[in-house]
Short mmCIF file of N, CA and C in Angstrom, two decimals:
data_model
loop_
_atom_site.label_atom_id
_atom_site.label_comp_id
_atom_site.label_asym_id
_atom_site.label_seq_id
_atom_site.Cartn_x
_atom_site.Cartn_y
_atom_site.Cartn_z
N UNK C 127 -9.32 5.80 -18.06
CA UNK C 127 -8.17 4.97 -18.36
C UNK C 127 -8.49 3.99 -19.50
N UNK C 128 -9.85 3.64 -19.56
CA UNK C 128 -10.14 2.07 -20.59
C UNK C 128 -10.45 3.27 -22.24
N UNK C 129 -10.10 4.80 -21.98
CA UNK C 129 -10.66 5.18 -23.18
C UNK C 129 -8.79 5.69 -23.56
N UNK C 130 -7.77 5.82 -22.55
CA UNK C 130 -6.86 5.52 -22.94
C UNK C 130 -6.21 4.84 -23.60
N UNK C 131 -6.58 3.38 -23.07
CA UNK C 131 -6.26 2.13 -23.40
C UNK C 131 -6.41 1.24 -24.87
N UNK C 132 -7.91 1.99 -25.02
CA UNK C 132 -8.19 1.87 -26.51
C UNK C 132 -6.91 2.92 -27.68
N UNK C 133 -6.79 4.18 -27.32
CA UNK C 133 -6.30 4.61 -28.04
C UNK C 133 -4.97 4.27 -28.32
N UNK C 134 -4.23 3.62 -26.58
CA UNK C 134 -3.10 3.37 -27.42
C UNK C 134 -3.33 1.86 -28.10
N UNK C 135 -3.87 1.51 -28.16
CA UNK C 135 -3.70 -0.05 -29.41
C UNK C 135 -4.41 0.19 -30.39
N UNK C 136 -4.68 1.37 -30.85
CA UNK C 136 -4.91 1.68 -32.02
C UNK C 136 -3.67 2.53 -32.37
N UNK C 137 -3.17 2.59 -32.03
CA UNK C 137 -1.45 3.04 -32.72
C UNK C 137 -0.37 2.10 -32.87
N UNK C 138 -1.14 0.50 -32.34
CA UNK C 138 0.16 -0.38 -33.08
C UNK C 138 -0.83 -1.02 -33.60
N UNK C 139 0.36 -1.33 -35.52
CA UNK C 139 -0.20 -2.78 -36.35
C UNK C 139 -0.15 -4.02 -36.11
N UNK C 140 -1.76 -4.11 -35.92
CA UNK C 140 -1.71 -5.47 -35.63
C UNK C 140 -1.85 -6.79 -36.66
N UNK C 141 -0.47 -7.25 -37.24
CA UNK C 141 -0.78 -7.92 -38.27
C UNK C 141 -1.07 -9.21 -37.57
N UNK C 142 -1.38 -10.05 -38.13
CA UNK C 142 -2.08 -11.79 -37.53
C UNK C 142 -0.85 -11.91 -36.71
N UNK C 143 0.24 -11.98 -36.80
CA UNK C 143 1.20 -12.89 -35.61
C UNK C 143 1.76 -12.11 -34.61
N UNK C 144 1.16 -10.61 -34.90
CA UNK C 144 1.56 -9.46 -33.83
C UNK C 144 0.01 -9.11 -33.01
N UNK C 145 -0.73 -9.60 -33.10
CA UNK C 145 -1.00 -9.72 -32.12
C UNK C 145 -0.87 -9.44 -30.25
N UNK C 146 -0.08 -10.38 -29.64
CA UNK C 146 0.30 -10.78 -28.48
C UNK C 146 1.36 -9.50 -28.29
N UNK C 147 2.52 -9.28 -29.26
CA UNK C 147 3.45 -8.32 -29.40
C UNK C 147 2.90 -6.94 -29.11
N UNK C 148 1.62 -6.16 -29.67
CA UNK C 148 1.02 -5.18 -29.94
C UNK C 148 0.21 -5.17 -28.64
N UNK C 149 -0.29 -6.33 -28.09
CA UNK C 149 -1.00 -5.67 -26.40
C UNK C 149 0.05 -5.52 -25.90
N UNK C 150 1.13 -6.78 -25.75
CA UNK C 150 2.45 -6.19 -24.53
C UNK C 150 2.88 -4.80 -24.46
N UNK C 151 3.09 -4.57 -25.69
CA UNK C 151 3.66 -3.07 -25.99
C UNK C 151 2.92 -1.72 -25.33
N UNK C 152 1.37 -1.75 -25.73
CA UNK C 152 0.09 -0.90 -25.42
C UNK C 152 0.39 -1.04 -23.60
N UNK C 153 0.36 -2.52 -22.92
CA UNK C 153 0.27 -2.79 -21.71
C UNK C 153 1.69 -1.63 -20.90
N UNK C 154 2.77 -2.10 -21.39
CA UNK C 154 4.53 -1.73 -21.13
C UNK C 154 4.23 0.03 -21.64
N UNK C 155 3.77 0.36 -22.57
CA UNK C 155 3.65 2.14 -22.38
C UNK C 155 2.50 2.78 -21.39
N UNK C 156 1.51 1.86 -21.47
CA UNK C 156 0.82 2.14 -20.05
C UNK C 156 1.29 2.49 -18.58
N UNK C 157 2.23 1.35 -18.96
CA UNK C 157 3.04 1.64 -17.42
C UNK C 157 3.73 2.74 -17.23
N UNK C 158 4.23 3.29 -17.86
CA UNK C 158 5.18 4.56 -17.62
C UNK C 158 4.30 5.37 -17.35
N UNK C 159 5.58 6.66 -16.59
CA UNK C 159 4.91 7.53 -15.72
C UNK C 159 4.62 8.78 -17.36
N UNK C 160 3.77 9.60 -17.09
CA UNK C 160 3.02 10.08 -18.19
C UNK C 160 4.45 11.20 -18.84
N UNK C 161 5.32 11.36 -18.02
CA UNK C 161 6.63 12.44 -19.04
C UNK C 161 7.15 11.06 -19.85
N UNK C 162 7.26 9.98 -19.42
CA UNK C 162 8.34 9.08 -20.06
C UNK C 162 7.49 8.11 -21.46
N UNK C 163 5.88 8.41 -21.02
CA UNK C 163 4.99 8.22 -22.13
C UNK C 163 5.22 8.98 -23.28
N UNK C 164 4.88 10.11 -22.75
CA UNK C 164 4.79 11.37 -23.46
C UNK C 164 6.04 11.60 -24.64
N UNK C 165 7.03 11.41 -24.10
CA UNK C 165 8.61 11.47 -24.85
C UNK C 165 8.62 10.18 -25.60
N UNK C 166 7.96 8.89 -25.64
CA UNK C 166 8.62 7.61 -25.94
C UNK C 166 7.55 8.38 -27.17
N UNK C 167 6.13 8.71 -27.14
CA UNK C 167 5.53 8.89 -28.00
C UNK C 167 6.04 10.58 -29.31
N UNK C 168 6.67 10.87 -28.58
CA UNK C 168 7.05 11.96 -29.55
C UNK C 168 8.43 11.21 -30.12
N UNK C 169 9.19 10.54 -29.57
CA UNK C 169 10.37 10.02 -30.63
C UNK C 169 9.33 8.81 -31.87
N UNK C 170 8.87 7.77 -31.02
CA UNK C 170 8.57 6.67 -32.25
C UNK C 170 7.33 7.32 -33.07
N UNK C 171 6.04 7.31 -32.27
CA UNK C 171 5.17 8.25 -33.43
C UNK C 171 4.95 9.27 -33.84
N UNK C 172 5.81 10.41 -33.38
CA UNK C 172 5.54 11.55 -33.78
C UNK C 172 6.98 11.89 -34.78
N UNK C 173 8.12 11.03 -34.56
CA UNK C 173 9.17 11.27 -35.19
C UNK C 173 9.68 11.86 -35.37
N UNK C 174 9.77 12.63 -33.82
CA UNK C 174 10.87 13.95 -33.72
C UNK C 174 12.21 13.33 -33.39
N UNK C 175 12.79 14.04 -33.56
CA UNK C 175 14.35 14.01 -33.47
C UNK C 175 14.58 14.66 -31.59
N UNK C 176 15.71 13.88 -31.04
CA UNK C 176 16.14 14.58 -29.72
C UNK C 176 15.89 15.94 -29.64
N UNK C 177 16.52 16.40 -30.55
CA UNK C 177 16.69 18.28 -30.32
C UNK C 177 15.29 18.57 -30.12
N UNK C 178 14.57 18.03 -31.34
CA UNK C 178 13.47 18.87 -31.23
C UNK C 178 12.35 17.96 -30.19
N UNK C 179 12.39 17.31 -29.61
CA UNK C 179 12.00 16.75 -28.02
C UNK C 179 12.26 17.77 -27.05
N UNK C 180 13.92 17.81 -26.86
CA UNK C 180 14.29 18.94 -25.97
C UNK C 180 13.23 20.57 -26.29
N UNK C 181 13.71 20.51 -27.60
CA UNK C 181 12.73 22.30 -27.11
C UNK C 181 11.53 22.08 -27.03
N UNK C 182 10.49 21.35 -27.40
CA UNK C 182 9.14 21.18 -26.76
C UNK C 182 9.09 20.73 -25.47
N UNK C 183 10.45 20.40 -24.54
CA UNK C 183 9.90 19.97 -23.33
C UNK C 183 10.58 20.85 -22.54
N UNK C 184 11.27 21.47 -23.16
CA UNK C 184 12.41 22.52 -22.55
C UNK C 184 13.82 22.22 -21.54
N UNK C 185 14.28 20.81 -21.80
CA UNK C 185 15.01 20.11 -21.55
C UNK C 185 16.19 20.03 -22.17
N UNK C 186 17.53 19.64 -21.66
CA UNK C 186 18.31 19.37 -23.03
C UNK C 186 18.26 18.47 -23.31
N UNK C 187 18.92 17.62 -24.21
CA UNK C 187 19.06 16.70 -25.59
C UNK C 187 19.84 15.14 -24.62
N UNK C 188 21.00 16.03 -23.82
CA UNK C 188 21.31 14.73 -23.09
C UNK C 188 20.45 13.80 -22.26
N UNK C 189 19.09 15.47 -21.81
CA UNK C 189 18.14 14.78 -21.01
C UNK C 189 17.16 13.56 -21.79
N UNK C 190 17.06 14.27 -22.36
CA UNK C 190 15.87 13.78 -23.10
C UNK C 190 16.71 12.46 -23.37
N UNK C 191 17.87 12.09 -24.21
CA UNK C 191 18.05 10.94 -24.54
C UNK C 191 18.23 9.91 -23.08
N UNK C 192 19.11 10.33 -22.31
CA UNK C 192 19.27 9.56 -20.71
C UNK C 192 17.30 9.17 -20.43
N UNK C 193 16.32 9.95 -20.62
CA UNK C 193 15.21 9.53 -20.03
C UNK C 193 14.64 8.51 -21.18
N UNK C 194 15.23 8.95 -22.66
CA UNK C 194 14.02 7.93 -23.22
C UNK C 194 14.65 6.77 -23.26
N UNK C 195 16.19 6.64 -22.97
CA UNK C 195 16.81 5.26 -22.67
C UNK C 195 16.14 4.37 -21.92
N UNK C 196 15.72 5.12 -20.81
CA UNK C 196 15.50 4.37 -19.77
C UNK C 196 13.87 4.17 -19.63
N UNK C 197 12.78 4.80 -20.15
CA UNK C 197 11.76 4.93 -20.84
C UNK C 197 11.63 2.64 -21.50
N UNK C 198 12.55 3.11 -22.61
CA UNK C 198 12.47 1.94 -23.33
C UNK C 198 13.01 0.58 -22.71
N UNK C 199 14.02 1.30 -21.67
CA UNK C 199 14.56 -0.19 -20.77
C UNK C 199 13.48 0.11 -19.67
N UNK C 200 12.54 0.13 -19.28
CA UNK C 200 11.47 -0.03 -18.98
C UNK C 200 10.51 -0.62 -19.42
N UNK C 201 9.83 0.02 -20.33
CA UNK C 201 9.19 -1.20 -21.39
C UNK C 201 9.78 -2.56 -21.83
N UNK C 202 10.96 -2.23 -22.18
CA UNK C 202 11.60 -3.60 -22.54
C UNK C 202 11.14 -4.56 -21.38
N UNK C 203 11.32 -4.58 -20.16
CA UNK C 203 11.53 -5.13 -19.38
C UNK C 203 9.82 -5.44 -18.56
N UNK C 204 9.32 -4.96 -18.97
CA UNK C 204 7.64 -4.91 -18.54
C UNK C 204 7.27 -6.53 -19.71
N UNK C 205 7.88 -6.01 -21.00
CA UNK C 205 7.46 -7.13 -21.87
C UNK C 205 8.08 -8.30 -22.61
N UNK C 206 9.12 -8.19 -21.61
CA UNK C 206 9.87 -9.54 -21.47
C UNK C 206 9.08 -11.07 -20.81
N UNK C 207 9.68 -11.88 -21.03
CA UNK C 207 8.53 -13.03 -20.66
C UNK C 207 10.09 -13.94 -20.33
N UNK C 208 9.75 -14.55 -19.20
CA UNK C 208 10.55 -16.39 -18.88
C UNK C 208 10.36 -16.95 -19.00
N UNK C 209 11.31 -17.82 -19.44
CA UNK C 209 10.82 -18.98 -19.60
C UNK C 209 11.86 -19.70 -18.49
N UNK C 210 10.69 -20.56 -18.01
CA UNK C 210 11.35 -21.80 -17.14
C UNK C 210 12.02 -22.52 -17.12
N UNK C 211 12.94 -22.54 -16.40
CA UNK C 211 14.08 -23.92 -16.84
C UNK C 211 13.84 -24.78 -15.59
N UNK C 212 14.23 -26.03 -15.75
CA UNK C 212 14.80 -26.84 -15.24
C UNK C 212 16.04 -26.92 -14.61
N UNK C 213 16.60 -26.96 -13.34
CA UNK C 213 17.70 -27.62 -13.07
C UNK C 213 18.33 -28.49 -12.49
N UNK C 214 19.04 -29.50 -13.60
CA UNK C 214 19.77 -30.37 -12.62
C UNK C 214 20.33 -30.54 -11.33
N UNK C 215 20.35 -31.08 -10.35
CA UNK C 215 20.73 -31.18 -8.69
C UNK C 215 21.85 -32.29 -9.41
#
């Protein structure tokens, strides 16, 4: 897993203020289950198009898009952060 881990943060740029941005991200694709990895990584770095997702996974196109939706509202949501409020009584 830690020789995983390396590889994926060597696939995001880490410029000086991305940083913090670039582990969340590495951390939030970690988490997914390895088809919803697998697909998030063939749309952003491999830069396939739906269709051609679907025929390498042998899926259709609706699939593929309904999973990587939810793929990314996953991540999204892994690397979201709160902030605390206060409330008035």
């Amino acid at each position: 897993r830690e020789a995983g881990n390396r590889l994926l943060s060597t696939w995001f740029a880490k410029e000086q203020n991305s940083f913090e941005s670039a582990d969340e991200a590495c951390l939030a694709l970690a988490t997914l289950d390895s088809e919803s990895r697998e697909l998030v990584l063939m749309r952003i770095w491999g830069g396939l198009k739906l269709q051609q997702i679907a025929d390498a996974t042998g899926t259709s196109v609706a699939t593929v898009h309904r999973r990587y939706k939810m793929a990314i509202e996953r991540m999204r949501q892994t690397m979201e952060t709160t902030c605390p409020t206060q409330t008035k009584d």
